[in-house]
């Protein structure tokens, strides 16, 4: 049975700035999709392609904390440098993914990579926040730098393009990301008339974002920069590219636990939020210049 589309959400009218380096459109939760409805996903920010221009100043977001969830940054155009208080650092380039588990608390910062910043050019990214279940919110912070060459590669029939499997599995091809709950993240690079069909559990909360191009999803037209939310009915999803298109498909098994969030902290109770703030103020998240 085909998965039923619940809603198609157009790109929000206004972009917001995260620091001075990320010009984002927020789909989760500000487009009316509650965190509980789309669990385990807590947030989706889309930096639609934008040319920031050359700069000697490194644009980005300076040191800030996180606790209780994971951040996943997917690079489509441009390059981002990451540093955190667990001693991790790295650069993600187009096709790469940065998967940071904040766990029990971490400080990090993200900036346009130095050479990219100097030359300028199109910058296009997605950042997701993925919740952790209560039993894993206190894990030690860690980082997965998932380069493009490590992704599971699923070539499509009839020169239809390729699907990069970041997390989860499609048609026997697995992604490299290690996750705490079942999650699928599929980066589709479709040629004109390319078709991708997959089966996603009806129990998963499932959505997709059209990064570039125009597609049909289960025979329904979906325009560029639109976000499709599926009902928990049916399993089959067929994406047909009307032109060369890039599409991000995400699904995950819901975490049936309370969500209490305060800025960069996501826990299960108000008391845990107060504890997280106290731990941060006491320097328990480490140190980062």
PDB file of C-alpha atoms in Angstrom:
ATOM      1  CA  UNK A   1       0.000   0.000   0.000  1.00  0.00           C
ATOM      2  CA  UNK A   2       1.275   3.459  -0.903  1.00  0.00           C
ATOM      3  CA  UNK A   3       2.141   5.755   1.990  1.00  0.00           C
ATOM      4  CA  UNK A   4      -0.518   8.444   2.341  1.00  0.00           C
ATOM      5  CA  UNK A   5       0.498  12.119   2.165  1.00  0.00           C
ATOM      6  CA  UNK A   6      -0.864  14.132   5.077  1.00  0.00           C
ATOM      7  CA  UNK A   7       0.360  17.596   4.119  1.00  0.00           C
ATOM      8  CA  UNK A   8       2.597  19.439   1.659  1.00  0.00           C
ATOM      9  CA  UNK A   9       4.186  22.508   3.211  1.00  0.00           C
ATOM     10  CA  UNK A  10       5.678  25.244   1.051  1.00  0.00           C
ATOM     11  CA  UNK A  11       8.877  27.010   2.016  1.00  0.00           C
ATOM     12  CA  UNK A  12       8.272  29.420   4.921  1.00  0.00           C
ATOM     13  CA  UNK A  13       7.944  33.048   3.830  1.00  0.00           C
ATOM     14  CA  UNK A  14      10.843  34.376   5.863  1.00  0.00           C
ATOM     15  CA  UNK A  15      14.366  33.095   6.428  1.00  0.00           C
ATOM     16  CA  UNK A  16      16.056  33.521   9.776  1.00  0.00           C
ATOM     17  CA  UNK A  17      19.731  33.854  10.600  1.00  0.00           C
ATOM     18  CA  UNK A  18      21.569  31.415  12.833  1.00  0.00           C
ATOM     19  CA  UNK A  19      24.670  33.334  13.772  1.00  0.00           C
ATOM     20  CA  UNK A  20      25.864  35.201  10.702  1.00  0.00           C
ATOM     21  CA  UNK A  21      26.616  32.165   8.533  1.00  0.00           C
ATOM     22  CA  UNK A  22      23.393  30.202   8.189  1.00  0.00           C
ATOM     23  CA  UNK A  23      20.360  31.715   6.442  1.00  0.00           C
ATOM     24  CA  UNK A  24      17.708  29.130   7.202  1.00  0.00           C
ATOM     25  CA  UNK A  25      14.070  28.296   6.638  1.00  0.00           C
ATOM     26  CA  UNK A  26      12.666  26.331   9.563  1.00  0.00           C
ATOM     27  CA  UNK A  27      10.232  23.518   8.742  1.00  0.00           C
ATOM     28  CA  UNK A  28      10.271  21.674  12.072  1.00  0.00           C
ATOM     29  CA  UNK A  29       8.680  22.845  14.324  1.00  0.00           C
ATOM     30  CA  UNK A  30       7.757  26.348  13.081  1.00  0.00           C
ATOM     31  CA  UNK A  31       5.813  25.225  10.014  1.00  0.00           C
ATOM     32  CA  UNK A  32       3.169  23.781  12.324  1.00  0.00           C
ATOM     33  CA  UNK A  33       4.698  20.320  12.752  1.00  0.00           C
ATOM     34  CA  UNK A  34       4.994  19.506  16.437  1.00  0.00           C
ATOM     35  CA  UNK A  35       8.062  17.707  17.738  1.00  0.00           C
ATOM     36  CA  UNK A  36       5.857  14.891  19.027  1.00  0.00           C
ATOM     37  CA  UNK A  37       4.175  14.475  15.613  1.00  0.00           C
ATOM     38  CA  UNK A  38       7.512  14.043  13.829  1.00  0.00           C
ATOM     39  CA  UNK A  39       9.501  12.310  16.631  1.00  0.00           C
ATOM     40  CA  UNK A  40      12.388  11.472  16.770  1.00  0.00           C
ATOM     41  CA  UNK A  41      13.088  14.597  14.701  1.00  0.00           C
ATOM     42  CA  UNK A  42      13.108  17.788  16.756  1.00  0.00           C
ATOM     43  CA  UNK A  43      14.138  20.413  14.212  1.00  0.00           C
ATOM     44  CA  UNK A  44      14.823  20.853  10.513  1.00  0.00           C
ATOM     45  CA  UNK A  45      16.541  23.997   9.249  1.00  0.00           C
ATOM     46  CA  UNK A  46      17.141  24.368   5.510  1.00  0.00           C
ATOM     47  CA  UNK A  47      19.759  26.811   4.265  1.00  0.00           C
ATOM     48  CA  UNK A  48      18.476  27.048   0.690  1.00  0.00           C
ATOM     49  CA  UNK A  49      21.237  27.887  -1.795  1.00  0.00           C
ATOM     50  CA  UNK A  50      22.546  31.371  -1.016  1.00  0.00           C
ATOM     51  CA  UNK A  51      25.764  33.120  -2.017  1.00  0.00           C
ATOM     52  CA  UNK A  52      27.250  34.835   1.004  1.00  0.00           C
ATOM     53  CA  UNK A  53      30.065  36.308  -1.107  1.00  0.00           C
ATOM     54  CA  UNK A  54      33.799  36.290  -0.329  1.00  0.00           C
ATOM     55  CA  UNK A  55      34.854  37.353   3.146  1.00  0.00           C
ATOM     56  CA  UNK A  56      37.959  37.422   5.336  1.00  0.00           C
ATOM     57  CA  UNK A  57      35.594  37.125   8.310  1.00  0.00           C
ATOM     58  CA  UNK A  58      34.594  33.534   9.071  1.00  0.00           C
ATOM     59  CA  UNK A  59      30.821  33.543   9.187  1.00  0.00           C
ATOM     60  CA  UNK A  60      29.070  31.025  11.399  1.00  0.00           C
ATOM     61  CA  UNK A  61      27.961  30.301  14.949  1.00  0.00           C
ATOM     62  CA  UNK A  62      30.345  30.787  17.873  1.00  0.00           C
ATOM     63  CA  UNK A  63      30.614  28.559  20.939  1.00  0.00           C
ATOM     64  CA  UNK A  64      27.273  27.266  22.247  1.00  0.00           C
ATOM     65  CA  UNK A  65      26.060  24.202  24.210  1.00  0.00           C
ATOM     66  CA  UNK A  66      23.846  21.212  23.437  1.00  0.00           C
ATOM     67  CA  UNK A  67      22.555  18.365  25.586  1.00  0.00           C
ATOM     68  CA  UNK A  68      20.182  15.430  25.192  1.00  0.00           C
ATOM     69  CA  UNK A  69      20.013  14.974  21.401  1.00  0.00           C
ATOM     70  CA  UNK A  70      22.017  14.771  18.167  1.00  0.00           C
ATOM     71  CA  UNK A  71      22.741  17.355  15.471  1.00  0.00           C
ATOM     72  CA  UNK A  72      23.066  16.208  11.867  1.00  0.00           C
ATOM     73  CA  UNK A  73      24.406  18.619   9.243  1.00  0.00           C
ATOM     74  CA  UNK A  74      24.180  17.639   5.575  1.00  0.00           C
ATOM     75  CA  UNK A  75      26.308  19.648   3.141  1.00  0.00           C
ATOM     76  CA  UNK A  76      25.043  20.197  -0.400  1.00  0.00           C
ATOM     77  CA  UNK A  77      27.069  23.253  -1.424  1.00  0.00           C
ATOM     78  CA  UNK A  78      29.856  25.024   0.443  1.00  0.00           C
ATOM     79  CA  UNK A  79      31.994  23.812   3.332  1.00  0.00           C
ATOM     80  CA  UNK A  80      31.639  23.992   7.126  1.00  0.00           C
ATOM     81  CA  UNK A  81      34.312  23.608   9.807  1.00  0.00           C
ATOM     82  CA  UNK A  82      33.346  22.096  13.171  1.00  0.00           C
ATOM     83  CA  UNK A  83      35.054  22.225  16.578  1.00  0.00           C
ATOM     84  CA  UNK A  84      33.806  20.871  19.897  1.00  0.00           C
ATOM     85  CA  UNK A  85      34.773  20.486  23.548  1.00  0.00           C
ATOM     86  CA  UNK A  86      35.207  16.713  23.190  1.00  0.00           C
ATOM     87  CA  UNK A  87      38.272  17.423  21.042  1.00  0.00           C
ATOM     88  CA  UNK A  88      36.680  16.765  17.679  1.00  0.00           C
ATOM     89  CA  UNK A  89      37.197  18.944  14.641  1.00  0.00           C
ATOM     90  CA  UNK A  90      36.677  18.541  10.937  1.00  0.00           C
ATOM     91  CA  UNK A  91      35.399  19.998   7.692  1.00  0.00           C
ATOM     92  CA  UNK A  92      32.344  18.789   5.796  1.00  0.00           C
ATOM     93  CA  UNK A  93      32.238  19.388   2.064  1.00  0.00           C
ATOM     94  CA  UNK A  94      29.433  18.786  -0.456  1.00  0.00           C
ATOM     95  CA  UNK A  95      28.088  15.261   0.006  1.00  0.00           C
ATOM     96  CA  UNK A  96      29.477  14.942   3.543  1.00  0.00           C
ATOM     97  CA  UNK A  97      27.514  14.697   6.794  1.00  0.00           C
ATOM     98  CA  UNK A  98      28.460  15.762  10.321  1.00  0.00           C
ATOM     99  CA  UNK A  99      26.671  13.699  12.987  1.00  0.00           C
ATOM    100  CA  UNK A 100      27.275  14.983  16.507  1.00  0.00           C
ATOM    101  CA  UNK A 101      25.835  13.257  19.567  1.00  0.00           C
ATOM    102  CA  UNK A 102      25.605  15.891  22.302  1.00  0.00           C
ATOM    103  CA  UNK A 103      24.583  13.303  24.884  1.00  0.00           C
ATOM    104  CA  UNK A 104      25.479  14.452  28.381  1.00  0.00           C
ATOM    105  CA  UNK A 105      26.568  17.889  27.211  1.00  0.00           C
ATOM    106  CA  UNK A 106      28.977  19.457  24.747  1.00  0.00           C
ATOM    107  CA  UNK A 107      30.131  22.843  23.477  1.00  0.00           C
ATOM    108  CA  UNK A 108      30.674  23.344  19.785  1.00  0.00           C
ATOM    109  CA  UNK A 109      31.016  25.961  17.068  1.00  0.00           C
ATOM    110  CA  UNK A 110      30.532  25.914  13.309  1.00  0.00           C
ATOM    111  CA  UNK A 111      31.926  28.302  10.712  1.00  0.00           C
ATOM    112  CA  UNK A 112      32.266  28.534   6.969  1.00  0.00           C
ATOM    113  CA  UNK A 113      35.519  26.768   6.128  1.00  0.00           C
ATOM    114  CA  UNK A 114      38.349  29.281   5.659  1.00  0.00           C
ATOM    115  CA  UNK A 115      39.080  28.731   1.949  1.00  0.00           C
ATOM    116  CA  UNK A 116      35.391  28.647   1.071  1.00  0.00           C
ATOM    117  CA  UNK A 117      34.849  31.834   3.035  1.00  0.00           C
ATOM    118  CA  UNK A 118      37.598  33.643   1.131  1.00  0.00           C
ATOM    119  CA  UNK A 119      36.286  32.656  -2.299  1.00  0.00           C
ATOM    120  CA  UNK A 120      32.559  32.703  -1.533  1.00  0.00           C
ATOM    121  CA  UNK A 121      30.006  30.856  -3.596  1.00  0.00           C
ATOM    122  CA  UNK A 122      26.703  29.024  -3.197  1.00  0.00           C
ATOM    123  CA  UNK A 123      26.071  27.664   0.302  1.00  0.00           C
ATOM    124  CA  UNK A 124      23.372  25.029   0.833  1.00  0.00           C
ATOM    125  CA  UNK A 125      22.890  22.905   3.957  1.00  0.00           C
ATOM    126  CA  UNK A 126      20.308  21.035   6.036  1.00  0.00           C
ATOM    127  CA  UNK A 127      20.569  20.681   9.796  1.00  0.00           C
ATOM    128  CA  UNK A 128      18.444  18.181  11.689  1.00  0.00           C
ATOM    129  CA  UNK A 129      18.103  17.692  15.428  1.00  0.00           C
ATOM    130  CA  UNK A 130      17.340  14.087  16.339  1.00  0.00           C
ATOM    131  CA  UNK A 131      16.139  13.199  19.813  1.00  0.00           C
ATOM    132  CA  UNK A 132      17.770  10.621  22.065  1.00  0.00           C
ATOM    133  CA  UNK A 133      15.720   8.282  24.253  1.00  0.00           C
ATOM    134  CA  UNK A 134      15.927   8.887  27.995  1.00  0.00           C
ATOM    135  CA  UNK A 135      18.308   5.974  28.530  1.00  0.00           C
ATOM    136  CA  UNK A 136      20.841   7.512  26.109  1.00  0.00           C
ATOM    137  CA  UNK A 137      20.660  11.201  26.993  1.00  0.00           C
ATOM    138  CA  UNK A 138      23.630  10.800  29.338  1.00  0.00           C
ATOM    139  CA  UNK A 139      25.996   9.076  26.856  1.00  0.00           C
ATOM    140  CA  UNK A 140      29.428  10.606  26.403  1.00  0.00           C
ATOM    141  CA  UNK A 141      29.440  13.168  23.573  1.00  0.00           C
ATOM    142  CA  UNK A 142      30.910  11.929  20.299  1.00  0.00           C
ATOM    143  CA  UNK A 143      31.138  12.764  16.618  1.00  0.00           C
ATOM    144  CA  UNK A 144      30.755  10.947  13.301  1.00  0.00           C
ATOM    145  CA  UNK A 145      32.355  12.590  10.284  1.00  0.00           C
ATOM    146  CA  UNK A 146      30.613  10.821   7.394  1.00  0.00           C
ATOM    147  CA  UNK A 147      32.335  11.640   4.120  1.00  0.00           C
ATOM    148  CA  UNK A 148      30.613  11.283   0.755  1.00  0.00           C
ATOM    149  CA  UNK A 149      32.693   8.243  -0.218  1.00  0.00           C
ATOM    150  CA  UNK A 150      31.442   6.319   2.856  1.00  0.00           C
ATOM    151  CA  UNK A 151      27.744   6.622   2.024  1.00  0.00           C
ATOM    152  CA  UNK A 152      25.807   3.589   0.923  1.00  0.00           C
ATOM    153  CA  UNK A 153      25.397   3.920  -2.848  1.00  0.00           C
ATOM    154  CA  UNK A 154      22.174   2.796  -4.519  1.00  0.00           C
ATOM    155  CA  UNK A 155      22.298   3.384  -8.300  1.00  0.00           C
ATOM    156  CA  UNK A 156      18.864   3.690  -9.887  1.00  0.00           C
ATOM    157  CA  UNK A 157      17.703   1.858 -12.987  1.00  0.00           C
ATOM    158  CA  UNK A 158      17.685   3.505 -16.432  1.00  0.00           C
ATOM    159  CA  UNK A 159      20.320   6.088 -15.482  1.00  0.00           C
ATOM    160  CA  UNK A 160      17.830   7.505 -12.973  1.00  0.00           C
ATOM    161  CA  UNK A 161      20.507   8.823 -10.611  1.00  0.00           C
ATOM    162  CA  UNK A 162      21.812   7.619  -7.282  1.00  0.00           C
ATOM    163  CA  UNK A 163      20.563   7.470  -3.702  1.00  0.00           C
ATOM    164  CA  UNK A 164      23.144   8.071  -0.986  1.00  0.00           C
ATOM    165  CA  UNK A 165      22.113   6.141   2.113  1.00  0.00           C
ATOM    166  CA  UNK A 166      23.276   8.164   5.126  1.00  0.00           C
ATOM    167  CA  UNK A 167      21.436   6.148   7.779  1.00  0.00           C
ATOM    168  CA  UNK A 168      19.205   3.103   7.682  1.00  0.00           C
ATOM    169  CA  UNK A 169      18.749   0.809   4.701  1.00  0.00           C
ATOM    170  CA  UNK A 170      17.114   0.791   1.268  1.00  0.00           C
ATOM    171  CA  UNK A 171      16.993  -2.188  -1.091  1.00  0.00           C
ATOM    172  CA  UNK A 172      19.738  -3.943   0.867  1.00  0.00           C
ATOM    173  CA  UNK A 173      22.114  -0.942   0.869  1.00  0.00           C
ATOM    174  CA  UNK A 174      23.020   0.353   4.324  1.00  0.00           C
ATOM    175  CA  UNK A 175      24.243   3.758   5.441  1.00  0.00           C
ATOM    176  CA  UNK A 176      27.297   4.351   7.674  1.00  0.00           C
ATOM    177  CA  UNK A 177      25.638   6.404  10.430  1.00  0.00           C
ATOM    178  CA  UNK A 178      25.306   4.728  13.813  1.00  0.00           C
ATOM    179  CA  UNK A 179      21.982   5.677  15.421  1.00  0.00           C
ATOM    180  CA  UNK A 180      20.392   5.133  18.837  1.00  0.00           C
ATOM    181  CA  UNK A 181      16.923   4.468  17.445  1.00  0.00           C
ATOM    182  CA  UNK A 182      15.870   3.299  13.958  1.00  0.00           C
ATOM    183  CA  UNK A 183      16.335   6.209  11.515  1.00  0.00           C
ATOM    184  CA  UNK A 184      16.461   6.408   7.721  1.00  0.00           C
ATOM    185  CA  UNK A 185      18.134   9.325   5.931  1.00  0.00           C
ATOM    186  CA  UNK A 186      18.266   9.046   2.138  1.00  0.00           C
ATOM    187  CA  UNK A 187      19.957  11.695  -0.035  1.00  0.00           C
ATOM    188  CA  UNK A 188      18.455  11.277  -3.519  1.00  0.00           C
ATOM    189  CA  UNK A 189      20.289  12.700  -6.539  1.00  0.00           C
ATOM    190  CA  UNK A 190      17.803  12.115  -9.359  1.00  0.00           C
ATOM    191  CA  UNK A 191      18.234  12.688 -13.055  1.00  0.00           C
ATOM    192  CA  UNK A 192      15.266  13.833 -15.128  1.00  0.00           C
ATOM    193  CA  UNK A 193      12.674  11.013 -15.183  1.00  0.00           C
ATOM    194  CA  UNK A 194      14.604   9.156 -12.476  1.00  0.00           C
ATOM    195  CA  UNK A 195      12.431   7.003 -10.208  1.00  0.00           C
ATOM    196  CA  UNK A 196      13.135   5.776  -6.678  1.00  0.00           C
ATOM    197  CA  UNK A 197      10.780   3.440  -4.835  1.00  0.00           C
ATOM    198  CA  UNK A 198      11.269   2.354  -1.243  1.00  0.00           C
ATOM    199  CA  UNK A 199       9.366   0.767   1.605  1.00  0.00           C
ATOM    200  CA  UNK A 200       9.171   2.620   4.938  1.00  0.00           C
ATOM    201  CA  UNK A 201       7.450   1.128   7.982  1.00  0.00           C
ATOM    202  CA  UNK A 202       3.985   2.575   8.608  1.00  0.00           C
ATOM    203  CA  UNK A 203       5.069   2.998  12.243  1.00  0.00           C
ATOM    204  CA  UNK A 204       7.835   5.435  11.285  1.00  0.00           C
ATOM    205  CA  UNK A 205       7.202   9.160  11.188  1.00  0.00           C
ATOM    206  CA  UNK A 206       8.196  10.007   7.628  1.00  0.00           C
ATOM    207  CA  UNK A 207       8.785  13.172   5.585  1.00  0.00           C
ATOM    208  CA  UNK A 208      10.794  14.483   2.666  1.00  0.00           C
ATOM    209  CA  UNK A 209      12.216  17.836   1.594  1.00  0.00           C
ATOM    210  CA  UNK A 210      12.754  18.835  -2.043  1.00  0.00           C
ATOM    211  CA  UNK A 211      16.161  20.513  -1.962  1.00  0.00           C
ATOM    212  CA  UNK A 212      16.198  21.237  -5.715  1.00  0.00           C
ATOM    213  CA  UNK A 213      13.944  20.458  -8.652  1.00  0.00           C
ATOM    214  CA  UNK A 214      10.344  19.324  -9.039  1.00  0.00           C
ATOM    215  CA  UNK A 215       9.046  15.829  -8.375  1.00  0.00           C
ATOM    216  CA  UNK A 216       5.962  13.721  -7.948  1.00  0.00           C
ATOM    217  CA  UNK A 217       5.539  11.655  -4.793  1.00  0.00           C
ATOM    218  CA  UNK A 218       3.087   8.769  -5.078  1.00  0.00           C
ATOM    219  CA  UNK A 219       1.809  10.563  -8.203  1.00  0.00           C
ATOM    220  CA  UNK A 220       1.224  13.885  -6.427  1.00  0.00           C
ATOM    221  CA  UNK A 221       3.163  16.939  -7.658  1.00  0.00           C
ATOM    222  CA  UNK A 222       5.596  18.490  -5.198  1.00  0.00           C
ATOM    223  CA  UNK A 223       7.441  21.730  -5.987  1.00  0.00           C
ATOM    224  CA  UNK A 224      10.990  22.756  -5.165  1.00  0.00           C
ATOM    225  CA  UNK A 225      11.636  23.579  -1.480  1.00  0.00           C
ATOM    226  CA  UNK A 226       8.408  21.893  -0.378  1.00  0.00           C
ATOM    227  CA  UNK A 227       8.211  19.606   2.648  1.00  0.00           C
ATOM    228  CA  UNK A 228       6.018  16.501   2.507  1.00  0.00           C
ATOM    229  CA  UNK A 229       4.647  14.973   5.701  1.00  0.00           C
ATOM    230  CA  UNK A 230       3.256  11.447   5.425  1.00  0.00           C
ATOM    231  CA  UNK A 231       0.545   9.831   7.497  1.00  0.00           C
ATOM    232  CA  UNK A 232       1.340   6.647   9.399  1.00  0.00           C
ATOM    233  CA  UNK A 233      -0.551   4.702   6.758  1.00  0.00           C
ATOM    234  CA  UNK A 234       0.991   2.572   4.037  1.00  0.00           C
ATOM    235  CA  UNK A 235       4.629   1.788   3.364  1.00  0.00           C
ATOM    236  CA  UNK A 236       5.508   2.417  -0.283  1.00  0.00           C
ATOM    237  CA  UNK A 237       6.967   5.746  -1.456  1.00  0.00           C
ATOM    238  CA  UNK A 238       7.726   6.408  -5.128  1.00  0.00           C
ATOM    239  CA  UNK A 239       9.587   9.579  -6.087  1.00  0.00           C
ATOM    240  CA  UNK A 240       9.621  10.540  -9.780  1.00  0.00           C
ATOM    241  CA  UNK A 241      11.826  13.440 -10.868  1.00  0.00           C
ATOM    242  CA  UNK A 242      10.251  15.796 -13.413  1.00  0.00           C
ATOM    243  CA  UNK A 243      13.688  17.399 -13.838  1.00  0.00           C
ATOM    244  CA  UNK A 244      17.102  16.948 -12.272  1.00  0.00           C
ATOM    245  CA  UNK A 245      16.304  16.979  -8.545  1.00  0.00           C
ATOM    246  CA  UNK A 246      17.804  16.555  -5.085  1.00  0.00           C
ATOM    247  CA  UNK A 247      15.525  15.177  -2.366  1.00  0.00           C
ATOM    248  CA  UNK A 248      16.065  14.323   1.313  1.00  0.00           C
ATOM    249  CA  UNK A 249      13.879  11.542   2.731  1.00  0.00           C
ATOM    250  CA  UNK A 250      13.788  11.104   6.504  1.00  0.00           C
ATOM    251  CA  UNK A 251      11.976   8.593   8.675  1.00  0.00           C
ATOM    252  CA  UNK A 252      12.306   7.367  12.219  1.00  0.00           C
ATOM    253  CA  UNK A 253      10.711   5.220  14.860  1.00  0.00           C
ATOM    254  CA  UNK A 254       8.919   7.570  17.299  1.00  0.00           C
ATOM    255  CA  UNK A 255      10.338   7.950  20.804  1.00  0.00           C
ATOM    256  CA  UNK A 256       7.268   7.712  23.020  1.00  0.00           C
ATOM    257  CA  UNK A 257       8.598   9.866  25.863  1.00  0.00           C
ATOM    258  CA  UNK A 258       7.955  13.426  27.064  1.00  0.00           C
ATOM    259  CA  UNK A 259       9.912  16.157  25.262  1.00  0.00           C
ATOM    260  CA  UNK A 260      10.885  19.201  27.316  1.00  0.00           C
ATOM    261  CA  UNK A 261      13.138  21.625  25.466  1.00  0.00           C
ATOM    262  CA  UNK A 262      14.781  24.884  26.411  1.00  0.00           C
ATOM    263  CA  UNK A 263      16.968  26.394  23.715  1.00  0.00           C
ATOM    264  CA  UNK A 264      19.863  23.982  23.092  1.00  0.00           C
ATOM    265  CA  UNK A 265      18.761  21.461  25.740  1.00  0.00           C
ATOM    266  CA  UNK A 266      16.207  18.681  25.116  1.00  0.00           C
ATOM    267  CA  UNK A 267      15.300  16.466  28.072  1.00  0.00           C
ATOM    268  CA  UNK A 268      12.262  14.653  29.497  1.00  0.00           C
ATOM    269  CA  UNK A 269      11.388  16.848  32.501  1.00  0.00           C
ATOM    270  CA  UNK A 270      11.645  20.448  33.669  1.00  0.00           C
ATOM    271  CA  UNK A 271      13.914  19.272  36.497  1.00  0.00           C
ATOM    272  CA  UNK A 272      16.335  17.783  33.954  1.00  0.00           C
ATOM    273  CA  UNK A 273      16.359  21.068  32.037  1.00  0.00           C
ATOM    274  CA  UNK A 274      17.257  22.950  35.220  1.00  0.00           C
ATOM    275  CA  UNK A 275      20.021  20.423  35.859  1.00  0.00           C
ATOM    276  CA  UNK A 276      21.330  20.857  32.299  1.00  0.00           C
ATOM    277  CA  UNK A 277      21.492  24.645  32.714  1.00  0.00           C
ATOM    278  CA  UNK A 278      23.282  24.233  36.046  1.00  0.00           C
ATOM    279  CA  UNK A 279      25.779  21.761  34.559  1.00  0.00           C
ATOM    280  CA  UNK A 280      26.501  24.161  31.699  1.00  0.00           C
ATOM    281  CA  UNK A 281      26.987  27.101  34.080  1.00  0.00           C
ATOM    282  CA  UNK A 282      29.329  24.979  36.207  1.00  0.00           C
ATOM    283  CA  UNK A 283      31.513  24.185  33.195  1.00  0.00           C
ATOM    284  CA  UNK A 284      30.664  20.474  33.023  1.00  0.00           C
ATOM    285  CA  UNK A 285      30.345  20.602  29.225  1.00  0.00           C
ATOM    286  CA  UNK A 286      34.083  21.184  28.898  1.00  0.00           C
ATOM    287  CA  UNK A 287      35.954  24.111  27.405  1.00  0.00           C
ATOM    288  CA  UNK A 288      36.146  25.504  23.876  1.00  0.00           C
ATOM    289  CA  UNK A 289      37.718  28.771  22.784  1.00  0.00           C
TER     290      UNK A 289
END
